Amino acid sequence: MWLRDELLKSIWHAFTALDVDQRGKVSKSQLKVQEEFDVLEFNKMCWTLCYKKNICAQHLLISDDDAFKVWCIFNFLSEDIYPLVIVTEEIEYFLRKLMEAMGSGWSEEKFADYKLQLNTKKNCLTAWELIELVGRRYFSKGMNQQTLSMGITEVFQELILDVLKQGYMMKKGHKRKNWTERWFVLRPNALSYYVCEDLLEKKGDIIVDRTCCVESLPDKEGKKCLFIIKCTDKSFEISASDKKKKQEWLQAIQTCIQLLRLGLSSPHREARLRRRELRQKQQAEEDDLAERMKQLQVANENKQRQLEGMKKKIEEAAAKAGMEEHRRKQIQLDLQDRYRLDLEREKLVRQQMEEQVAQKSCELEQYLQRVRELEEMHHRLEEALEDERQAKQDEEAMRKLQARLLEEEAAKRAELEQIHLQQQRALSQTEAEKQELVAKQLAKERDLQAAMLQLEILFFFFQLAEKYDLILSFLYTKTWKDKVAKHEGLVRLIQPGDKGPQRITNWGPASFTDAELELRKKSWQESKNQGAQAQ
């Protein structure tokens, strides 16, 4: 029944937009029949037909999609009377929900001023006036467009899509028995779970009916905050993030089961019906009280007329007193008796009226007491919502701290990479210098080899000259050994079998041994290396 009423509201908007001539008729060519029916798509189709004619998107600070969601919320909260309007109480209910979803405080004074302005006009709004009220940000000044859009989406999901609760939890599999994080969405008759919160990939549904039950479980397998949903054919083990979330989910699922057992629809639709019944009851009581006051006023006027008539009769009797004094006294006594009886009857009627007024006052006091209880309950709910918002803020702060730590770690890593690159460049520069030194060393070695070659050539010529001198000395001395002894230390005789190279100096051949030559080479090489390092 409620679905039919809400669809009729969307159809009314569409047909009102198509009725260009305002004759109450729409041609068949303007209608489109769809084989597959979806409520949300149907509402979008009706919205497409009517919104361009009634609103100017350039003057609004919200998107067309957000305006469509506000339009759907209007159809949900509006009265079942055409043309469709939304009363002040429902406007306040919607704006409170929207401000709570945006995390902003509710301003009673601001809404009281707006309500006073609204009462001077017509005490209600149309769908397009409500969209303009939200789009002009009369109650959401200081909020950015993204926050307002997220608030409208949250209220839309709660009221229109019947999303009672949603959030991440861990679910135990039935086959592999592993725990997987899923995004859960609770509706009045099902608990759906998705891969993530974008709702694109749905993994399954847990059908909630009157036979289901939900129970808390002790911690096990390293998982905490466990509870189980027992259905007819399966049982589902779920782990919440903390005890508070676990208690909220248990309460929300238990509420759905209780509503199904009582045969009631979603909580928001029941609350809307209760608010509507309360308004109708208040209106009926006000009408009844006005009718009674009107009747009492009429009765009082009749009594006044009777009293005036009685006074006239008394005056007439007083005029006739001169004619018959005895008759006048008798008539006066009769009139006094009648007047006394009328006064007694009037007192009796007045007492009855006072009793009725006292009874109404008692009923009014009971009603006010009920209103205070509802307000107290509303305050408790607001405190619970405030706790939930604080938890969300703490979680957001933790996420920001983690992001900041990741950024610092990334900065340190970039700094280390910069140091590494500097070291690589230093190593490359050192390698280039080393190669340059090696090239210089090779050039010097080539020069040394050339010098050695020249020395060998000189040594060869000196050797030839020495042999020539030895031959002459052998001829002019007694023995060649005496001549050789004179040259001891200056030349080393070539012994039989000795084929090694001869060493020469500036003082002649064989001035030092091979070991001394090696020591001199090492000393020269060390001094050369020290000079290269100093450069």
mmCIF file of N, CA, C and O in Angstrom, residues 40-79:
data_model
loop_
_atom_site.group_PDB
_atom_site.id
_atom_site.type_symbol
_atom_site.label_atom_id
_atom_site.label_comp_id
_atom_site.label_asym_id
_atom_site.label_seq_id
_atom_site.Cartn_x
_atom_site.Cartn_y
_atom_site.Cartn_z
ATOM 1 N N LEU A 40 13.467 2.905 -8.208
ATOM 2 C CA LEU A 40 14.389 4.024 -8.318
ATOM 3 C C LEU A 40 14.457 4.536 -9.750
ATOM 4 O O LEU A 40 14.457 5.755 -9.986
ATOM 5 N N GLU A 41 14.512 3.614 -10.735
ATOM 6 C CA GLU A 41 14.525 4.044 -12.124
ATOM 7 C C GLU A 41 13.220 4.727 -12.502
ATOM 8 O O GLU A 41 13.207 5.694 -13.275
ATOM 9 N N PHE A 42 12.114 4.231 -11.960
ATOM 10 C CA PHE A 42 10.827 4.861 -12.219
ATOM 11 C C PHE A 42 10.798 6.288 -11.679
ATOM 12 O O PHE A 42 10.331 7.215 -12.347
ATOM 13 N N ASN A 43 11.327 6.474 -10.471
ATOM 14 C CA ASN A 43 11.392 7.819 -9.901
ATOM 15 C C ASN A 43 12.289 8.732 -10.732
ATOM 16 O O ASN A 43 11.987 9.911 -10.929
ATOM 17 N N LYS A 44 13.419 8.186 -11.240
ATOM 18 C CA LYS A 44 14.292 8.991 -12.083
ATOM 19 C C LYS A 44 13.600 9.401 -13.372
ATOM 20 O O LYS A 44 13.794 10.517 -13.871
ATOM 21 N N MET A 45 12.801 8.494 -13.924
ATOM 22 C CA MET A 45 12.079 8.820 -15.140
ATOM 23 C C MET A 45 11.080 9.962 -14.880
ATOM 24 O O MET A 45 11.013 10.931 -15.645
ATOM 25 N N CYS A 46 10.341 9.861 -13.783
ATOM 26 C CA CYS A 46 9.394 10.924 -13.444
ATOM 27 C C CYS A 46 10.123 12.233 -13.145
ATOM 28 O O CYS A 46 9.660 13.323 -13.512
ATOM 29 N N TRP A 47 11.279 12.135 -12.484
ATOM 30 C CA TRP A 47 12.089 13.326 -12.188
ATOM 31 C C TRP A 47 12.558 13.983 -13.484
ATOM 32 O O TRP A 47 12.525 15.211 -13.624
ATOM 33 N N THR A 48 12.978 13.185 -14.457
ATOM 34 C CA THR A 48 13.446 13.727 -15.725
ATOM 35 C C THR A 48 12.346 14.504 -16.449
ATOM 36 O O THR A 48 12.604 15.511 -17.111
ATOM 37 N N LEU A 49 11.117 14.031 -16.302
ATOM 38 C CA LEU A 49 10.003 14.680 -16.987
ATOM 39 C C LEU A 49 9.631 16.030 -16.374
ATOM 40 O O LEU A 49 9.092 16.893 -17.060
ATOM 41 N N CYS A 50 9.900 16.200 -15.070
ATOM 42 C CA CYS A 50 9.340 17.376 -14.404
ATOM 43 C C CYS A 50 10.361 18.380 -13.880
ATOM 44 O O CYS A 50 10.019 19.538 -13.656
ATOM 45 N N TYR A 51 11.661 18.000 -13.694
ATOM 46 C CA TYR A 51 12.520 18.913 -12.941
ATOM 47 C C TYR A 51 12.964 20.118 -13.765
ATOM 48 O O TYR A 51 13.114 21.215 -13.232
ATOM 49 N N LYS A 52 13.169 19.941 -15.098
ATOM 50 C CA LYS A 52 13.636 21.066 -15.909
ATOM 51 C C LYS A 52 12.589 22.170 -16.002
ATOM 52 O O LYS A 52 12.922 23.335 -16.201
ATOM 53 N N LYS A 53 11.334 21.792 -15.871
ATOM 54 C CA LYS A 53 10.268 22.780 -15.978
ATOM 55 C C LYS A 53 10.090 23.585 -14.697
ATOM 56 O O LYS A 53 9.560 24.705 -14.730
ATOM 57 N N ASN A 54 10.547 23.056 -13.562
ATOM 58 C CA ASN A 54 10.218 23.665 -12.272
ATOM 59 C C ASN A 54 11.385 24.288 -11.533
ATOM 60 O O ASN A 54 11.184 25.076 -10.618
ATOM 61 N N ILE A 55 12.644 23.913 -11.868
ATOM 62 C CA ILE A 55 13.784 24.468 -11.144
ATOM 63 C C ILE A 55 14.817 24.990 -12.134
ATOM 64 O O ILE A 55 14.878 24.548 -13.290
ATOM 65 N N CYS A 56 15.638 25.912 -11.651
ATOM 66 C CA CYS A 56 16.745 26.471 -12.437
ATOM 67 C C CYS A 56 18.042 26.026 -11.768
ATOM 68 O O CYS A 56 18.382 26.478 -10.674
ATOM 69 N N ALA A 57 18.747 25.095 -12.430
ATOM 70 C CA ALA A 57 19.934 24.489 -11.813
ATOM 71 C C ALA A 57 21.065 25.492 -11.610
ATOM 72 O O ALA A 57 21.932 25.289 -10.763
ATOM 73 N N GLN A 58 21.079 26.593 -12.362
ATOM 74 C CA GLN A 58 22.168 27.559 -12.224
ATOM 75 C C GLN A 58 22.132 28.269 -10.881
ATOM 76 O O GLN A 58 23.148 28.707 -10.365
ATOM 77 N N HIS A 59 20.927 28.423 -10.288
ATOM 78 C CA HIS A 59 20.795 29.147 -9.022
ATOM 79 C C HIS A 59 21.030 28.239 -7.816
ATOM 80 O O HIS A 59 21.005 28.712 -6.695
ATOM 81 N N LEU A 60 21.199 26.920 -8.059
ATOM 82 C CA LEU A 60 21.373 25.975 -6.948
ATOM 83 C C LEU A 60 22.840 25.651 -6.756
ATOM 84 O O LEU A 60 23.628 25.624 -7.717
ATOM 85 N N LEU A 61 23.210 25.386 -5.507
ATOM 86 C CA LEU A 61 24.590 25.036 -5.161
ATOM 87 C C LEU A 61 24.754 23.546 -4.951
ATOM 88 O O LEU A 61 25.718 23.110 -4.328
ATOM 89 N N ILE A 62 23.801 22.756 -5.454
ATOM 90 C CA ILE A 62 23.878 21.295 -5.362
ATOM 91 C C ILE A 62 23.725 20.712 -6.761
ATOM 92 O O ILE A 62 23.217 21.374 -7.677
ATOM 93 N N SER A 63 24.163 19.467 -6.940
ATOM 94 C CA SER A 63 24.084 18.817 -8.244
ATOM 95 C C SER A 63 22.666 18.345 -8.528
ATOM 96 O O SER A 63 21.802 18.311 -7.644
ATOM 97 N N ASP A 64 22.436 17.945 -9.784
ATOM 98 C CA ASP A 64 21.118 17.423 -10.171
ATOM 99 C C ASP A 64 20.809 16.124 -9.441
ATOM 100 O O ASP A 64 19.658 15.867 -9.084
ATOM 101 N N ASP A 65 21.839 15.302 -9.211
ATOM 102 C CA ASP A 65 21.611 14.044 -8.504
ATOM 103 C C ASP A 65 21.178 14.303 -7.060
ATOM 104 O O ASP A 65 20.269 13.647 -6.552
ATOM 105 N N ASP A 66 21.809 15.290 -6.396
ATOM 106 C CA ASP A 66 21.391 15.638 -5.029
ATOM 107 C C ASP A 66 19.985 16.230 -5.023
ATOM 108 O O ASP A 66 19.193 15.968 -4.110
ATOM 109 N N ALA A 67 19.652 17.038 -6.049
ATOM 110 C CA ALA A 67 18.295 17.580 -6.135
ATOM 111 C C ALA A 67 17.270 16.457 -6.317
ATOM 112 O O ALA A 67 16.170 16.491 -5.743
ATOM 113 N N PHE A 68 17.643 15.431 -7.107
ATOM 114 C CA PHE A 68 16.746 14.286 -7.280
ATOM 115 C C PHE A 68 16.524 13.562 -5.952
ATOM 116 O O PHE A 68 15.403 13.147 -5.628
ATOM 117 N N LYS A 69 17.586 13.425 -5.158
ATOM 118 C CA LYS A 69 17.452 12.749 -3.867
ATOM 119 C C LYS A 69 16.558 13.552 -2.919
ATOM 120 O O LYS A 69 15.729 12.983 -2.199
ATOM 121 N N VAL A 70 16.697 14.878 -2.926
ATOM 122 C CA VAL A 70 15.826 15.716 -2.086
ATOM 123 C C VAL A 70 14.376 15.588 -2.556
ATOM 124 O O VAL A 70 13.447 15.565 -1.736
ATOM 125 N N TRP A 71 14.186 15.486 -3.877
ATOM 126 C CA TRP A 71 12.840 15.308 -4.437
ATOM 127 C C TRP A 71 12.221 13.986 -3.960
ATOM 128 O O TRP A 71 11.045 13.931 -3.583
ATOM 129 N N CYS A 72 13.006 12.908 -3.950
ATOM 130 C CA CYS A 72 12.511 11.609 -3.451
ATOM 131 C C CYS A 72 12.178 11.698 -1.958
ATOM 132 O O CYS A 72 11.169 11.137 -1.506
ATOM 133 N N ILE A 73 13.026 12.404 -1.190
ATOM 134 C CA ILE A 73 12.755 12.558 0.245
ATOM 135 C C ILE A 73 11.468 13.360 0.452
ATOM 136 O O ILE A 73 10.676 13.069 1.359
ATOM 137 N N PHE A 74 11.232 14.369 -0.388
ATOM 138 C CA PHE A 74 9.986 15.138 -0.303
ATOM 139 C C PHE A 74 8.786 14.218 -0.541
ATOM 140 O O PHE A 74 7.787 14.276 0.197
ATOM 141 N N ASN A 75 8.845 13.364 -1.568
ATOM 142 C CA ASN A 75 7.733 12.448 -1.832
ATOM 143 C C ASN A 75 7.494 11.508 -0.662
ATOM 144 O O ASN A 75 6.362 11.117 -0.390
ATOM 145 N N PHE A 76 8.580 11.154 0.036
ATOM 146 C CA PHE A 76 8.436 10.246 1.180
ATOM 147 C C PHE A 76 7.778 10.943 2.370
ATOM 148 O O PHE A 76 6.941 10.352 3.060
ATOM 149 N N LEU A 77 8.127 12.213 2.612
ATOM 150 C CA LEU A 77 7.647 12.913 3.808
ATOM 151 C C LEU A 77 6.391 13.744 3.566
ATOM 152 O O LEU A 77 5.803 14.240 4.535
ATOM 153 N N SER A 78 5.994 13.938 2.313
ATOM 154 C CA SER A 78 4.850 14.811 2.033
ATOM 155 C C SER A 78 3.539 14.142 2.441
ATOM 156 O O SER A 78 3.451 12.918 2.626
ATOM 157 N N GLU A 79 2.511 14.964 2.586
ATOM 158 C CA GLU A 79 1.190 14.475 2.950
ATOM 159 C C GLU A 79 0.526 13.808 1.750
ATOM 160 O O GLU A 79 0.843 14.097 0.595
#
